[in-house]
Tab-separated table of C-alpha atoms in Angstrom:
chain	number	residue	atom	x	y	z
A	283	MET	CA	-0.167	0.143	0.103
A	284	PRO	CA	1.238	3.279	-1.000
A	285	ARG	CA	2.355	6.289	1.308
A	286	THR	CA	0.232	8.985	0.483
A	287	ALA	CA	1.953	12.773	0.814
A	288	ARG	CA	-0.399	13.923	2.705
A	289	LYS	CA	-0.381	11.136	5.481
A	290	THR	CA	3.275	11.332	5.713
A	291	THR	CA	3.707	15.351	6.151
A	292	ALA	CA	0.520	15.013	8.207
A	293	GLU	CA	3.525	12.389	10.308
A	294	VAL	CA	6.001	15.018	9.872
A	295	PHE	CA	3.622	18.070	11.324
A	296	GLN	CA	3.448	15.368	14.580
A	297	ALA	CA	6.680	15.399	14.826
A	298	VAL	CA	7.570	18.849	14.394
A	299	ASN	CA	4.936	19.544	16.563
A	300	ASP	CA	5.916	16.946	19.577
A	301	ILE	CA	9.075	19.013	20.176
A	302	GLY	CA	7.458	22.314	20.718
A	303	SER	CA	6.398	24.024	18.011
A	304	THR	CA	2.963	24.807	16.938
A	305	VAL	CA	1.803	23.549	13.195
A	306	PRO	CA	-1.462	24.629	11.492
A	307	ALA	CA	-4.259	22.204	11.170
A	308	ARG	CA	-5.946	23.758	8.198
A	309	GLY	CA	-3.117	25.370	5.976
A	310	GLY	CA	-1.824	29.109	6.892
A	311	THR	CA	1.514	29.718	7.532
A	312	TYR	CA	4.613	28.553	10.096
A	313	TRP	CA	7.009	30.384	11.728
A	314	SER	CA	9.444	31.546	9.453
A	315	GLY	CA	6.518	32.308	6.868
A	316	GLU	CA	7.006	29.496	4.906
A	317	PRO	CA	3.093	28.487	3.358
A	318	MET	CA	2.234	24.990	3.900
A	319	HIS	CA	-1.209	24.673	2.002
A	320	SER	CA	-2.655	22.202	4.348
A	321	LYS	CA	-6.406	20.356	2.941
A	322	GLY	CA	-6.136	17.934	5.791
A	323	ASP	CA	-5.721	14.352	6.530
A	324	ASP	CA	-8.233	13.632	3.907
A	325	ASP	CA	-6.607	14.526	0.644
A	326	LEU	CA	-4.869	11.779	-0.775
A	327	ASP	CA	-2.018	13.645	-2.893
A	328	GLU	CA	-0.184	10.742	-4.130
A	329	VAL	CA	2.133	12.574	-6.389
A	330	PRO	CA	5.750	11.891	-4.632
A	331	GLU	CA	6.751	15.781	-5.960
A	332	ALA	CA	4.085	16.996	-3.429
A	333	LEU	CA	5.387	15.021	-0.799
A	334	ALA	CA	9.204	16.243	-1.380
A	335	VAL	CA	7.509	20.078	-1.174
A	336	ALA	CA	5.806	19.526	1.498
A	337	THR	CA	8.216	17.915	3.403
A	338	ALA	CA	11.088	20.636	2.487
A	339	ALA	CA	9.071	23.326	3.578
A	340	VAL	CA	8.507	21.094	7.299
A	341	ALA	CA	12.343	21.236	7.860
A	342	ARG	CA	13.324	24.672	6.809
A	343	ASN	CA	10.550	25.625	9.339
A	344	ALA	CA	11.886	23.197	11.474
A	345	VAL	CA	15.269	24.354	11.586
A	346	HIS	CA	14.131	28.002	11.611
A	347	ARG	CA	12.097	27.035	14.781
A	348	ALA	CA	15.175	25.109	16.641
A	349	ARG	CA	17.589	28.324	15.986
A	350	THR	CA	15.203	30.558	17.092
A	351	LEU	CA	14.646	28.609	20.454
A	352	LYS	CA	18.422	27.992	20.539
A	353	ASN	CA	18.779	32.316	20.927
A	354	THR	CA	15.955	32.433	22.614
A	355	GLU	CA	17.202	33.745	26.452
A	356	TYR	CA	14.489	32.820	28.861
A	357	PRO	CA	14.320	34.588	32.328
A	358	PRO	CA	15.757	32.552	34.459
A	359	CYS	CA	12.834	30.656	36.903
A	360	THR	CA	10.934	31.819	39.053
A	361	SER	CA	10.804	28.928	42.077
A	362	LEU	CA	12.182	27.128	45.023
A	363	ALA	CA	11.619	24.036	42.669
A	364	ALA	CA	14.493	24.774	40.380
A	365	LYS	CA	16.607	24.641	43.599
A	366	GLY	CA	15.334	20.805	44.220
A	367	ALA	CA	12.623	22.280	46.774
A	368	LEU	CA	8.910	20.997	47.324
A	369	MET	CA	8.113	19.243	43.675
A	370	PRO	CA	10.520	19.060	40.882
A	371	ASP	CA	11.015	21.491	38.077
A	372	ASN	CA	12.631	20.325	34.837
A	373	SER	CA	11.650	23.381	32.978
A	374	LEU	CA	13.519	26.657	31.967
A	375	ASP	CA	10.153	29.070	31.885
A	376	PRO	CA	7.228	28.588	33.704
A	377	VAL	CA	4.894	29.225	30.611
A	378	ASP	CA	3.774	27.116	28.381
A	379	HIS	CA	4.468	29.139	24.854
A	380	SER	CA	2.806	26.786	22.486
A	381	ARG	CA	-0.681	27.062	24.069
A	382	THR	CA	-0.787	30.646	25.788
A	383	ALA	CA	1.049	33.543	25.046
A	384	ARG	CA	-0.007	35.189	28.455
A	385	GLN	CA	2.694	35.737	30.810
A	386	HIS	CA	3.056	33.507	33.949
A	387	ALA	CA	0.039	31.354	32.459
A	388	GLY	CA	0.364	28.301	34.757
A	389	GLU	CA	2.927	29.644	37.248
A	390	THR	CA	0.500	28.852	40.533
A	391	MET	CA	-0.091	25.368	39.692
A	392	LYS	CA	3.315	24.386	38.374
A	393	ALA	CA	5.573	26.146	40.913
A	394	GLY	CA	6.316	23.974	43.496
A	395	VAL	CA	7.023	26.492	46.168
A	396	ASN	CA	2.847	27.400	45.373
A	397	ALA	CA	2.256	23.928	46.668
A	398	PRO	CA	1.882	24.644	50.512
A	399	GLY	CA	-0.849	27.602	49.256
A	400	LEU	CA	-2.918	25.137	47.431
A	401	ILE	CA	-3.178	22.745	49.576
A	402	ALA	CA	-4.333	24.609	52.286
A	403	THR	CA	-7.022	26.141	50.205
A	404	GLY	CA	-8.280	22.965	49.192
A	405	VAL	CA	-8.397	21.733	52.529
A	406	GLY	CA	-10.259	24.914	53.848
A	407	VAL	CA	-12.455	23.739	51.068
A	408	VAL	CA	-13.171	20.665	52.444
A	409	ALA	CA	-13.543	22.279	55.745
A	410	PHE	CA	-16.064	25.062	54.651
A	411	PHE	CA	-18.280	21.932	53.580
A	412	PHE	CA	-18.098	19.945	56.924
A	413	GLY	CA	-18.955	22.488	59.038
A	414	LEU	CA	-21.545	23.132	56.562
A	415	ALA	CA	-22.903	19.842	56.880
A	416	ALA	CA	-22.199	20.192	61.266
A	417	PHE	CA	-24.641	23.178	60.534
A	418	ALA	CA	-27.410	21.458	58.560
A	419	THR	CA	-27.254	18.258	61.312
A	420	GLY	CA	-27.670	20.567	63.975
A	421	GLU	CA	-24.177	20.782	65.556
A	422	PRO	CA	-23.056	24.982	65.302
A	423	MET	CA	-19.948	23.828	67.710
A	424	PHE	CA	-18.875	22.159	65.199
A	425	GLY	CA	-20.205	23.973	61.843
A	426	THR	CA	-18.156	27.187	63.308
A	427	ILE	CA	-15.140	25.659	64.255
A	428	GLY	CA	-15.498	24.148	60.444
A	429	VAL	CA	-16.310	27.388	59.028
A	430	VAL	CA	-13.757	29.281	61.127
A	431	LEU	CA	-10.802	27.254	60.356
A	432	ALA	CA	-12.356	27.076	56.663
A	433	VAL	CA	-11.547	31.327	56.640
A	434	LEU	CA	-8.298	30.614	58.040
A	435	LEU	CA	-6.946	28.178	55.459
A	436	ILE	CA	-8.637	29.840	52.589
A	437	GLY	CA	-7.132	33.384	53.716
A	438	GLY	CA	-3.660	31.550	54.206
A	439	GLY	CA	-3.390	29.779	51.294
A	440	MET	CA	-4.655	32.539	49.027
A	441	THR	CA	-2.473	34.828	50.965
A	442	TRP	CA	0.688	32.102	50.324
A	443	VAL	CA	0.033	32.095	46.436
A	444	VAL	CA	-0.235	35.627	45.869
A	445	MET	CA	3.296	36.776	47.690
A	446	ASN	CA	5.349	34.039	45.511
A	447	HIS	CA	3.100	35.492	42.562
A	448	ARG	CA	4.355	38.692	43.472
A	449	LYS	CA	7.858	38.019	44.195
A	450	ALA	CA	7.913	36.141	40.596
A	451	HIS	CA	6.557	39.678	39.119
A	452	ASP	CA	9.850	41.540	40.964
A	453	ARG	CA	12.197	38.790	39.919
A	454	GLN	CA	10.776	39.237	36.616
A	455	LYS	CA	11.261	42.988	36.297
A	456	ASP	CA	14.366	42.696	38.152
A	457	TRP	CA	15.533	40.409	35.141
A	458	HIS	CA	14.300	43.126	32.307
A	459	ARG	CA	16.397	45.416	34.322
A	460	ASP	CA	19.646	43.632	34.023
A	461	HIS	CA	18.944	42.559	30.317
A	462	PRO	CA	17.765	46.090	29.154
A	463	GLU	CA	18.551	44.812	25.372
A	464	VAL	CA	15.106	42.476	26.051
A	465	PRO	CA	12.243	43.640	25.058
A	466	TYR	CA	9.711	44.324	28.377
A	467	GLU	CA	5.599	43.184	27.950
A	468	PRO	CA	3.729	44.669	31.144
A	469	PRO	CA	2.703	41.510	33.039
A	470	THR	CA	-1.024	40.139	31.867
A	471	SER	CA	-1.881	38.906	35.166
């Protein structure tokens, strides 16, 4: 059974996508501006020239993307996790650039230094529901204890996360102050 140009090209697209690049689903251009003109997986073009042209375009774009990533200097990781504390974080940049262009996206969940705040908030939510259940079953003393504990835990956990978020912003500002050649984008969060 002969391989089709679109099938092979789709596999190459997936391979490039697996290394951290974004591939358009239906036509358009890629990072270096090289046109792809994909019509979808149902295109059964078996012309070898079409396969060669599409594969060459993907290869040029992959090389361009690799050079761009190699020459990009990301700000240092802003969490204690990079130093081996709490949860391991093996990335240099806490933002998933292939999914969003927003700064600090996913920082709260990915940075291990936020784990105590997130755990305290989660336990606070559970304590709140236990407090409500105690009130519903006619146990006002346990209900009061549960709700007060919930307020303290949720407040403390959220304060922990906000303080670490501000520290990350301060580190980012310091990094940009030390690297004036990199354009500064105002924070979106």
